[in-house]
Tab-separated table of C-alpha atoms in Angstrom:
chain	number	residue	atom	x	y	z
A	25	MET	CA	32.206	-22.191	-14.455
A	26	VAL	CA	28.647	-23.137	-13.575
A	27	SER	CA	29.721	-26.707	-12.857
A	28	GLY	CA	32.490	-25.309	-10.640
A	29	LEU	CA	29.886	-23.360	-8.675
A	30	VAL	CA	27.849	-26.495	-8.181
A	31	ILE	CA	30.908	-28.382	-6.946
A	32	LEU	CA	31.777	-25.536	-4.602
A	33	SER	CA	28.283	-25.319	-3.208
A	34	HIS	CA	28.467	-29.010	-2.302
A	35	SER	CA	32.037	-28.896	-1.036
A	36	CYS	CA	31.115	-26.477	1.754
A	37	PHE	CA	28.981	-29.188	3.368
A	38	LEU	CA	31.885	-31.595	3.708
A	39	LYS	CA	33.765	-32.013	6.959
A	40	PRO	CA	37.302	-30.549	6.899
A	41	GLN	CA	38.970	-33.961	6.644
A	42	GLU	CA	36.697	-34.977	3.746
A	43	HIS	CA	37.311	-31.797	1.766
A	44	VAL	CA	39.643	-32.392	-1.133
A	45	GLN	CA	41.311	-29.237	-2.282
A	46	SER	CA	41.630	-28.763	-5.999
A	47	GLY	CA	43.343	-26.193	-8.146
A	48	PHE	CA	39.949	-24.721	-8.979
A	49	ASP	CA	39.168	-24.197	-5.280
A	50	ASP	CA	42.461	-22.365	-4.799
A	51	GLN	CA	41.683	-20.086	-7.723
A	52	VAL	CA	38.153	-19.324	-6.578
A	53	TYR	CA	38.814	-18.978	-2.875
A	54	GLY	CA	42.090	-17.135	-3.386
A	55	GLY	CA	43.141	-18.321	0.020
A	56	SER	CA	40.563	-16.169	1.834
A	57	GLY	CA	37.461	-16.129	-0.356
A	58	MET	CA	38.283	-12.841	-2.040
A	59	ILE	CA	36.914	-13.873	-5.417
A	60	TRP	CA	33.581	-14.856	-3.862
A	61	ALA	CA	33.433	-11.490	-2.159
A	62	ARG	CA	34.217	-9.755	-5.454
A	63	MET	CA	31.575	-11.780	-7.294
A	64	LEU	CA	28.999	-11.018	-4.628
A	65	ALA	CA	29.858	-7.318	-4.686
A	66	TYR	CA	29.637	-7.295	-8.487
A	67	ILE	CA	26.245	-9.020	-8.511
A	68	THR	CA	24.736	-6.793	-5.823
A	69	GLY	CA	26.289	-3.729	-7.430
A	70	THR	CA	24.737	-4.683	-10.752
A	71	VAL	CA	21.336	-5.102	-9.128
A	72	ASP	CA	21.696	-1.762	-7.331
A	73	GLN	CA	22.698	-0.051	-10.577
A	74	GLU	CA	19.695	-1.509	-12.360
A	75	LEU	CA	17.365	-0.322	-9.592
A	76	LEU	CA	18.912	3.144	-9.731
A	77	LEU	CA	18.462	3.240	-13.508
A	78	ARG	CA	14.835	2.149	-13.176
A	79	ASN	CA	14.205	4.851	-10.587
A	80	GLU	CA	15.903	7.441	-12.784
A	81	TYR	CA	13.781	6.388	-15.766
A	82	LEU	CA	10.551	6.535	-13.749
A	83	ALA	CA	11.484	9.957	-12.346
A	84	ALA	CA	12.165	11.289	-15.872
A	85	GLU	CA	8.913	9.796	-17.148
A	86	ASN	CA	7.074	11.331	-14.208
A	87	ARG	CA	8.567	14.782	-14.934
A	88	ILE	CA	7.550	14.562	-18.595
A	89	LEU	CA	3.992	13.496	-17.803
A	90	ARG	CA	3.610	16.146	-15.071
A	91	ALA	CA	4.725	18.821	-17.564
A	92	GLN	CA	1.903	17.791	-19.895
A	93	ILE	CA	-0.760	17.943	-17.173
A	94	LYS	CA	-2.042	21.379	-16.259
A	95	GLY	CA	-3.547	22.022	-12.828
A	96	ARG	CA	-4.019	19.804	-9.810
A	97	LEU	CA	-4.302	16.055	-9.927
A	98	LEU	CA	-7.475	14.709	-8.365
A	99	LEU	CA	-6.679	11.453	-6.601
A	100	SER	CA	-9.128	8.882	-5.315
A	101	ASP	CA	-9.005	7.738	-1.698
A	102	ALA	CA	-7.427	4.440	-2.761
A	103	GLU	CA	-4.681	6.267	-4.682
A	104	LYS	CA	-4.033	8.539	-1.702
A	105	ALA	CA	-3.813	5.514	0.599
A	106	THR	CA	-1.324	3.790	-1.714
A	107	LEU	CA	0.889	6.870	-1.947
A	108	ALA	CA	0.620	7.490	1.806
A	109	GLU	CA	1.761	3.971	2.712
A	110	ILE	CA	4.797	4.173	0.426
A	111	ALA	CA	5.567	7.726	1.575
A	112	HIS	CA	5.563	6.627	5.206
A	113	ARG	CA	8.145	3.940	4.449
A	114	LEU	CA	10.341	6.389	2.493
A	115	LYS	CA	10.449	9.017	5.270
A	116	ARG	CA	10.489	12.789	4.882
A	117	LYS	CA	14.057	13.286	3.598
A	118	ALA	CA	13.541	11.048	0.561
A	119	LEU	CA	10.078	12.492	-0.028
A	120	GLU	CA	11.467	16.001	-0.310
A	121	GLU	CA	13.477	14.853	-3.324
A	122	LEU	CA	10.847	12.584	-4.890
A	123	ALA	CA	7.325	13.811	-4.169
A	124	ALA	CA	5.720	15.349	-7.240
A	125	VAL	CA	2.025	14.688	-6.677
A	126	ALA	CA	1.824	16.365	-3.269
A	127	LYS	CA	4.077	17.916	-0.654
A	128	PRO	CA	5.752	15.558	1.829
A	129	ASP	CA	3.673	17.059	4.654
A	130	THR	CA	0.492	16.289	2.727
A	131	LEU	CA	1.539	12.707	2.004
A	132	LEU	CA	2.403	12.079	5.643
A	133	ALA	CA	-0.874	13.701	6.729
A	134	TRP	CA	-2.720	11.287	4.437
A	135	TYR	CA	-0.921	8.443	6.190
A	136	ARG	CA	-1.882	9.761	9.639
A	137	LYS	CA	-5.521	10.024	8.537
A	138	LEU	CA	-5.357	6.539	7.044
A	139	ILE	CA	-4.100	5.079	10.321
A	140	ALA	CA	-6.591	7.129	12.359
A	141	ASN	CA	-9.487	5.865	10.235
A	142	LYS	CA	-8.236	2.303	10.270
A	143	PHE	CA	-8.095	2.086	14.059
A	144	ASP	CA	-10.919	4.384	15.131
A	145	GLY	CA	-13.181	1.482	16.153
A	146	SER	CA	-16.037	2.596	13.915
A	147	LYS	CA	-16.825	-0.890	12.675
A	148	PHE	CA	-17.394	-2.065	16.255
A	149	ARG	CA	-19.598	0.871	17.339
A	150	LYS	CA	-23.220	0.182	18.079
A	151	SER	CA	-25.829	2.587	16.812
A	152	TRP	CA	-27.945	4.284	19.468
A	153	GLY	CA	-31.658	4.895	19.496
A	154	ARG	CA	-34.534	3.371	17.654
A	155	PRO	CA	-33.741	1.766	14.299
A	156	ARG	CA	-34.972	3.678	11.276
A	157	VAL	CA	-38.213	2.647	9.619
A	158	ASP	CA	-38.024	1.298	6.070
A	159	GLU	CA	-39.085	3.750	3.374
A	160	GLU	CA	-41.510	1.161	2.044
A	161	THR	CA	-43.130	0.758	5.453
A	162	GLU	CA	-43.340	4.536	5.873
A	163	ARG	CA	-44.999	4.925	2.457
A	164	LEU	CA	-47.479	2.172	3.291
A	165	VAL	CA	-48.482	3.791	6.599
A	166	VAL	CA	-48.865	7.223	4.971
A	167	ARG	CA	-50.974	5.743	2.170
A	168	MET	CA	-53.194	3.908	4.664
A	169	ALA	CA	-53.613	7.128	6.655
A	170	LYS	CA	-54.661	9.036	3.531
A	171	GLU	CA	-57.097	6.305	2.469
A	172	ASN	CA	-58.669	6.073	5.965
A	173	PRO	CA	-58.846	9.637	7.273
A	174	GLY	CA	-61.350	8.746	10.024
A	175	SER	CA	-59.333	5.928	11.564
A	176	VAL	CA	-58.689	6.640	15.255
A	177	ALA	CA	-55.563	4.434	15.365
A	178	MET	CA	-53.867	6.473	12.673
A	179	THR	CA	-55.067	9.902	13.687
A	180	GLY	CA	-52.151	11.082	15.802
A	181	SER	CA	-49.340	9.136	14.189
A	182	TRP	CA	-49.058	9.857	10.471
A	183	ALA	CA	-52.215	11.554	9.264
A	184	PRO	CA	-52.781	15.273	9.749
A	185	TRP	CA	-54.661	16.285	12.901
A	186	PRO	CA	-58.442	15.917	12.353
A	187	THR	CA	-60.406	19.128	12.358
């Protein structure tokens, strides 16, 4: 059968006058391609069934694990972002059936916050005012002021007011 599929895949590239019809082609095409449609439906149906079984297994596993955990789950920001992105693609109706970690409203709120933070322009903002002084520089100036209490240059800046 595999060799027949190879022959068929090449026979579709032939011009109508070059196509030689065989008994195998008649069986497979059934006059209108019904067998191909059935095979395609069977294959996609099998894949869909497998995906449904996987989802069912994961849902059962999730229920079992959630029953063993007492209290709230504490999720990191990365975990929230992952769940929020998937939740946004699933939409609210599916989330109402599936969501076990948080309510659908919470998951969608996480997504809104994720998008708001992603596009808030914070990485392009300039800081205003004078740049902060290094801690090391500050310590050095304070030490110099303590070691030289009579220095006029340091008197008003870092050292206490002279009496």
